[in-house]
Amino acid sequence: MHFFYSNDLSGEKIILPDEEVHHANVLRLNIGDKVSVLDGKGTVVQGNISILSKREIIILKESSKFIDRSTPILSIALAPTKNIDRYEWFLEKATELGVQYLIPIITHQSERRQINVEKLNKKILGACKQSGRAWIPELHLPISFASFVTQDFAGDKFIAHIAGKLLDELVPDLKHLMNALVCIGPEGDFTAEELNLAIKNGFKSISLGDYRLRTETAGLVMAAKLGL
């Protein structure tokens, strides 16, 4: 079943926004076809296409359900990669795996310091529809590492570093985590000063194993361990 997005699912008739109309026409859907529509805030509607044209599509609601957020509530703060395609890939996979908050952090050794948030949000929405996720992750604006790690956070905070302890050893039962934040640095890793600042502010240093992973791969490993 195809998924579409609308920020208003309150009525019995769901009017798709223009971009979703284009998507539906590309898929060559027909009147009577059953589809799902999500609002990105937990509600998913199923219904049938009642009106279809190149300019307008209306879905007649059949059923509606609300899906609670999965736990732990997972936030991943990851330095944008020099090759933006790799960062887009991470955002898509993190969305599929259930990461709820995505924070681009700018570190001392970051090779990319600017991103197109609007474009990346479209990638996230596409991944949400593809995977049928009821919640659209929130992509934050880029923030400096120092500013980010000194902010308050109610939950368990981790910083991935080659010299840290394995997460499974540090937290034997991951199911007990309710709210988790993981920081992952650029290809050049965090500096010693950044690592010390994070630890001073309550972050626990963790290792993802014996091998050096690319930034986006490390993010995916954490999403797989703590997401879904």
mmCIF file of N, CA and C in Angstrom, residues 133-202:
data_model
loop_
_atom_site.group_PDB
_atom_site.id
_atom_site.type_symbol
_atom_site.label_atom_id
_atom_site.label_comp_id
_atom_site.label_asym_id
_atom_site.label_seq_id
_atom_site.Cartn_x
_atom_site.Cartn_y
_atom_site.Cartn_z
ATOM 1 N N ARG A 133 6.547 4.885 8.543
ATOM 2 C CA ARG A 133 6.719 5.424 9.883
ATOM 3 C C ARG A 133 5.648 6.465 10.192
ATOM 4 N N ALA A 134 5.051 6.370 11.369
ATOM 5 C CA ALA A 134 3.984 7.303 11.737
ATOM 6 C C ALA A 134 4.531 8.637 12.246
ATOM 7 N N TRP A 135 5.799 8.640 12.651
ATOM 8 C CA TRP A 135 6.414 9.850 13.185
ATOM 9 C C TRP A 135 7.546 10.307 12.276
ATOM 10 N N ILE A 136 7.498 11.558 11.842
ATOM 11 C CA ILE A 136 8.575 12.121 11.037
ATOM 12 C C ILE A 136 9.653 12.631 11.981
ATOM 13 N N PRO A 137 10.904 12.188 11.820
ATOM 14 C CA PRO A 137 11.971 12.700 12.681
ATOM 15 C C PRO A 137 12.127 14.208 12.554
ATOM 16 N N GLU A 138 12.558 14.817 13.626
ATOM 17 C CA GLU A 138 12.794 16.258 13.623
ATOM 18 C C GLU A 138 14.263 16.528 13.318
ATOM 19 N N LEU A 139 14.520 17.214 12.202
ATOM 20 C CA LEU A 139 15.872 17.587 11.832
ATOM 21 C C LEU A 139 16.161 18.992 12.361
ATOM 22 N N HIS A 140 17.126 19.092 13.255
ATOM 23 C CA HIS A 140 17.471 20.381 13.839
ATOM 24 C C HIS A 140 18.353 21.188 12.892
ATOM 25 N N LEU A 141 18.464 22.468 13.164
ATOM 26 C CA LEU A 141 19.421 23.303 12.457
ATOM 27 C C LEU A 141 20.824 22.949 12.950
ATOM 28 N N PRO A 142 21.841 23.125 12.107
ATOM 29 C CA PRO A 142 23.204 22.840 12.546
ATOM 30 C C PRO A 142 23.570 23.647 13.794
ATOM 31 N N ILE A 143 24.345 23.021 14.664
ATOM 32 C CA ILE A 143 24.745 23.662 15.907
ATOM 33 C C ILE A 143 26.186 23.275 16.217
ATOM 34 N N SER A 144 26.922 24.184 16.809
ATOM 35 C CA SER A 144 28.306 23.880 17.160
ATOM 36 C C SER A 144 28.337 22.806 18.250
ATOM 37 N N PHE A 145 29.364 21.996 18.218
ATOM 38 C CA PHE A 145 29.494 20.904 19.185
ATOM 39 C C PHE A 145 29.495 21.434 20.614
ATOM 40 N N ALA A 146 30.265 22.483 20.855
ATOM 41 C CA ALA A 146 30.371 23.022 22.206
ATOM 42 C C ALA A 146 29.018 23.506 22.726
ATOM 43 N N SER A 147 28.247 24.158 21.866
ATOM 44 C CA SER A 147 26.921 24.637 22.274
ATOM 45 C C SER A 147 25.983 23.470 22.541
ATOM 46 N N PHE A 148 26.105 22.429 21.729
ATOM 47 C CA PHE A 148 25.176 21.317 21.844
ATOM 48 C C PHE A 148 25.392 20.506 23.112
ATOM 49 N N VAL A 149 26.633 20.119 23.389
ATOM 50 C CA VAL A 149 26.875 19.203 24.512
ATOM 51 C C VAL A 149 26.652 19.863 25.862
ATOM 52 N N THR A 150 26.592 21.191 25.904
ATOM 53 C CA THR A 150 26.352 21.873 27.176
ATOM 54 C C THR A 150 24.866 22.111 27.434
ATOM 55 N N GLN A 151 24.005 21.715 26.499
ATOM 56 C CA GLN A 151 22.558 21.853 26.690
ATOM 57 C C GLN A 151 22.047 20.769 27.645
ATOM 58 N N ASP A 152 20.937 21.062 28.304
ATOM 59 C CA ASP A 152 20.304 20.069 29.181
ATOM 60 C C ASP A 152 19.674 18.962 28.346
ATOM 61 N N PHE A 153 19.739 17.745 28.862
ATOM 62 C CA PHE A 153 19.105 16.606 28.200
ATOM 63 C C PHE A 153 18.686 15.611 29.269
ATOM 64 N N ALA A 154 17.412 15.250 29.278
ATOM 65 C CA ALA A 154 16.889 14.312 30.270
ATOM 66 C C ALA A 154 16.964 12.891 29.717
ATOM 67 N N GLY A 155 18.071 12.234 29.960
ATOM 68 C CA GLY A 155 18.228 10.878 29.467
ATOM 69 C C GLY A 155 19.687 10.456 29.485
ATOM 70 N N ASP A 156 19.975 9.340 28.848
ATOM 71 C CA ASP A 156 21.334 8.816 28.779
ATOM 72 C C ASP A 156 22.060 9.419 27.581
ATOM 73 N N LYS A 157 23.274 9.942 27.834
ATOM 74 C CA LYS A 157 24.038 10.621 26.790
ATOM 75 C C LYS A 157 25.333 9.851 26.511
ATOM 76 N N PHE A 158 25.591 9.615 25.224
ATOM 77 C CA PHE A 158 26.768 8.853 24.823
ATOM 78 C C PHE A 158 27.526 9.614 23.738
ATOM 79 N N ILE A 159 28.835 9.447 23.726
ATOM 80 C CA ILE A 159 29.652 9.998 22.655
ATOM 81 C C ILE A 159 30.512 8.865 22.107
ATOM 82 N N ALA A 160 30.399 8.621 20.816
ATOM 83 C CA ALA A 160 31.124 7.512 20.195
ATOM 84 C C ALA A 160 32.577 7.912 19.972
ATOM 85 N N HIS A 161 33.464 7.065 20.460
ATOM 86 C CA HIS A 161 34.889 7.353 20.369
ATOM 87 C C HIS A 161 35.645 6.033 20.409
ATOM 88 N N ILE A 162 36.716 5.938 19.648
ATOM 89 C CA ILE A 162 37.409 4.670 19.502
ATOM 90 C C ILE A 162 37.962 4.144 20.822
ATOM 91 N N ALA A 163 38.210 5.036 21.782
ATOM 92 C CA ALA A 163 38.792 4.611 23.056
ATOM 93 C C ALA A 163 37.735 4.338 24.127
ATOM 94 N N GLY A 164 36.463 4.417 23.775
ATOM 95 C CA GLY A 164 35.410 4.213 24.767
ATOM 96 C C GLY A 164 35.132 2.755 25.042
ATOM 97 N N LYS A 165 34.172 2.504 25.938
ATOM 98 C CA LYS A 165 33.740 1.149 26.251
ATOM 99 C C LYS A 165 32.656 0.726 25.265
ATOM 100 N N LEU A 166 32.568 -0.565 25.014
ATOM 101 C CA LEU A 166 31.498 -1.064 24.152
ATOM 102 C C LEU A 166 30.154 -0.766 24.792
ATOM 103 N N LEU A 167 29.202 -0.325 23.994
ATOM 104 C CA LEU A 167 27.886 0.054 24.509
ATOM 105 C C LEU A 167 27.230 -1.111 25.241
ATOM 106 N N ASP A 168 27.336 -2.306 24.685
ATOM 107 C CA ASP A 168 26.692 -3.474 25.311
ATOM 108 C C ASP A 168 27.276 -3.778 26.688
ATOM 109 N N GLU A 169 28.529 -3.405 26.909
ATOM 110 C CA GLU A 169 29.146 -3.615 28.223
ATOM 111 C C GLU A 169 28.743 -2.496 29.180
ATOM 112 N N LEU A 170 28.641 -1.284 28.656
ATOM 113 C CA LEU A 170 28.286 -0.133 29.485
ATOM 114 C C LEU A 170 26.819 -0.179 29.902
ATOM 115 N N VAL A 171 25.966 -0.617 28.970
ATOM 116 C CA VAL A 171 24.531 -0.732 29.236
ATOM 117 C C VAL A 171 24.088 -2.146 28.840
ATOM 118 N N PRO A 172 24.185 -3.113 29.752
ATOM 119 C CA PRO A 172 23.873 -4.511 29.417
ATOM 120 C C PRO A 172 22.462 -4.721 28.893
ATOM 121 N N ASP A 173 21.504 -3.976 29.412
ATOM 122 C CA ASP A 173 20.117 -4.137 28.980
ATOM 123 C C ASP A 173 19.649 -2.847 28.296
ATOM 124 N N LEU A 174 19.782 -2.800 26.955
ATOM 125 C CA LEU A 174 19.423 -1.596 26.206
ATOM 126 C C LEU A 174 17.934 -1.292 26.283
ATOM 127 N N LYS A 175 17.125 -2.303 26.609
ATOM 128 C CA LYS A 175 15.681 -2.110 26.670
ATOM 129 C C LYS A 175 15.283 -1.171 27.805
ATOM 130 N N HIS A 176 16.158 -0.989 28.774
ATOM 131 C CA HIS A 176 15.835 -0.126 29.907
ATOM 132 C C HIS A 176 16.037 1.349 29.580
ATOM 133 N N LEU A 177 16.685 1.634 28.452
ATOM 134 C CA LEU A 177 16.864 3.031 28.063
ATOM 135 C C LEU A 177 15.522 3.621 27.641
ATOM 136 N N MET A 178 15.224 4.812 28.121
ATOM 137 C CA MET A 178 13.975 5.470 27.759
ATOM 138 C C MET A 178 14.208 6.667 26.844
ATOM 139 N N ASN A 179 15.334 7.319 26.997
ATOM 140 C CA ASN A 179 15.642 8.517 26.228
ATOM 141 C C ASN A 179 17.146 8.549 26.034
ATOM 142 N N ALA A 180 17.604 8.353 24.804
ATOM 143 C CA ALA A 180 19.036 8.211 24.563
ATOM 144 C C ALA A 180 19.511 9.205 23.504
ATOM 145 N N LEU A 181 20.689 9.762 23.735
ATOM 146 C CA LEU A 181 21.325 10.678 22.810
ATOM 147 C C LEU A 181 22.726 10.170 22.505
ATOM 148 N N VAL A 182 23.058 10.099 21.203
ATOM 149 C CA VAL A 182 24.383 9.640 20.797
ATOM 150 C C VAL A 182 25.026 10.700 19.914
ATOM 151 N N CYS A 183 26.264 11.080 20.226
ATOM 152 C CA CYS A 183 27.040 12.011 19.408
ATOM 153 C C CYS A 183 28.065 11.227 18.589
ATOM 154 N N ILE A 184 28.137 11.530 17.301
ATOM 155 C CA ILE A 184 29.086 10.872 16.406
ATOM 156 C C ILE A 184 29.813 11.949 15.618
ATOM 157 N N GLY A 185 31.135 11.871 15.617
ATOM 158 C CA GLY A 185 31.950 12.925 15.034
ATOM 159 C C GLY A 185 32.218 12.747 13.554
ATOM 160 N N PRO A 186 33.040 13.641 12.997
ATOM 161 C CA PRO A 186 33.382 13.589 11.576
ATOM 162 C C PRO A 186 34.423 12.511 11.308
ATOM 163 N N GLU A 187 34.858 12.398 10.058
ATOM 164 C CA GLU A 187 35.852 11.383 9.707
ATOM 165 C C GLU A 187 37.130 11.539 10.524
ATOM 166 N N GLY A 188 37.496 12.766 10.864
ATOM 167 C CA GLY A 188 38.696 12.995 11.663
ATOM 168 C C GLY A 188 38.496 12.790 13.149
ATOM 169 N N ASP A 189 37.287 12.410 13.566
ATOM 170 C CA ASP A 189 36.923 12.129 14.948
ATOM 171 C C ASP A 189 36.859 13.425 15.767
ATOM 172 N N PHE A 190 36.456 13.278 17.000
ATOM 173 C CA PHE A 190 36.441 14.404 17.930
ATOM 174 C C PHE A 190 37.863 14.697 18.393
ATOM 175 N N THR A 191 38.117 15.930 18.731
ATOM 176 C CA THR A 191 39.403 16.264 19.337
ATOM 177 C C THR A 191 39.368 15.857 20.814
ATOM 178 N N ALA A 192 40.537 15.806 21.421
ATOM 179 C CA ALA A 192 40.608 15.462 22.846
ATOM 180 C C ALA A 192 39.844 16.486 23.678
ATOM 181 N N GLU A 193 39.913 17.742 23.269
ATOM 182 C CA GLU A 193 39.202 18.800 24.003
ATOM 183 C C GLU A 193 37.690 18.610 23.908
ATOM 184 N N GLU A 194 37.204 18.237 22.718
ATOM 185 C CA GLU A 194 35.767 18.009 22.549
ATOM 186 C C GLU A 194 35.307 16.811 23.368
ATOM 187 N N LEU A 195 36.091 15.748 23.346
ATOM 188 C CA LEU A 195 35.733 14.560 24.114
ATOM 189 C C LEU A 195 35.678 14.883 25.609
ATOM 190 N N ASN A 196 36.654 15.614 26.096
ATOM 191 C CA ASN A 196 36.682 15.976 27.517
ATOM 192 C C ASN A 196 35.497 16.871 27.883
ATOM 193 N N LEU A 197 35.141 17.791 26.980
ATOM 194 C CA LEU A 197 33.998 18.669 27.241
ATOM 195 C C LEU A 197 32.712 17.864 27.343
ATOM 196 N N ALA A 198 32.549 16.893 26.445
ATOM 197 C CA ALA A 198 31.345 16.059 26.475
ATOM 198 C C ALA A 198 31.274 15.250 27.765
ATOM 199 N N ILE A 199 32.385 14.641 28.148
ATOM 200 C CA ILE A 199 32.405 13.829 29.367
ATOM 201 C C ILE A 199 32.140 14.705 30.596
ATOM 202 N N LYS A 200 32.692 15.909 30.590
ATOM 203 C CA LYS A 200 32.456 16.849 31.688
ATOM 204 C C LYS A 200 30.978 17.182 31.814
ATOM 205 N N ASN A 201 30.251 17.134 30.678
ATOM 206 C CA ASN A 201 28.824 17.458 30.677
ATOM 207 C C ASN A 201 27.935 16.218 30.714
ATOM 208 N N GLY A 202 28.464 15.106 31.195
ATOM 209 C CA GLY A 202 27.643 13.941 31.474
ATOM 210 C C GLY A 202 27.550 12.886 30.383
#
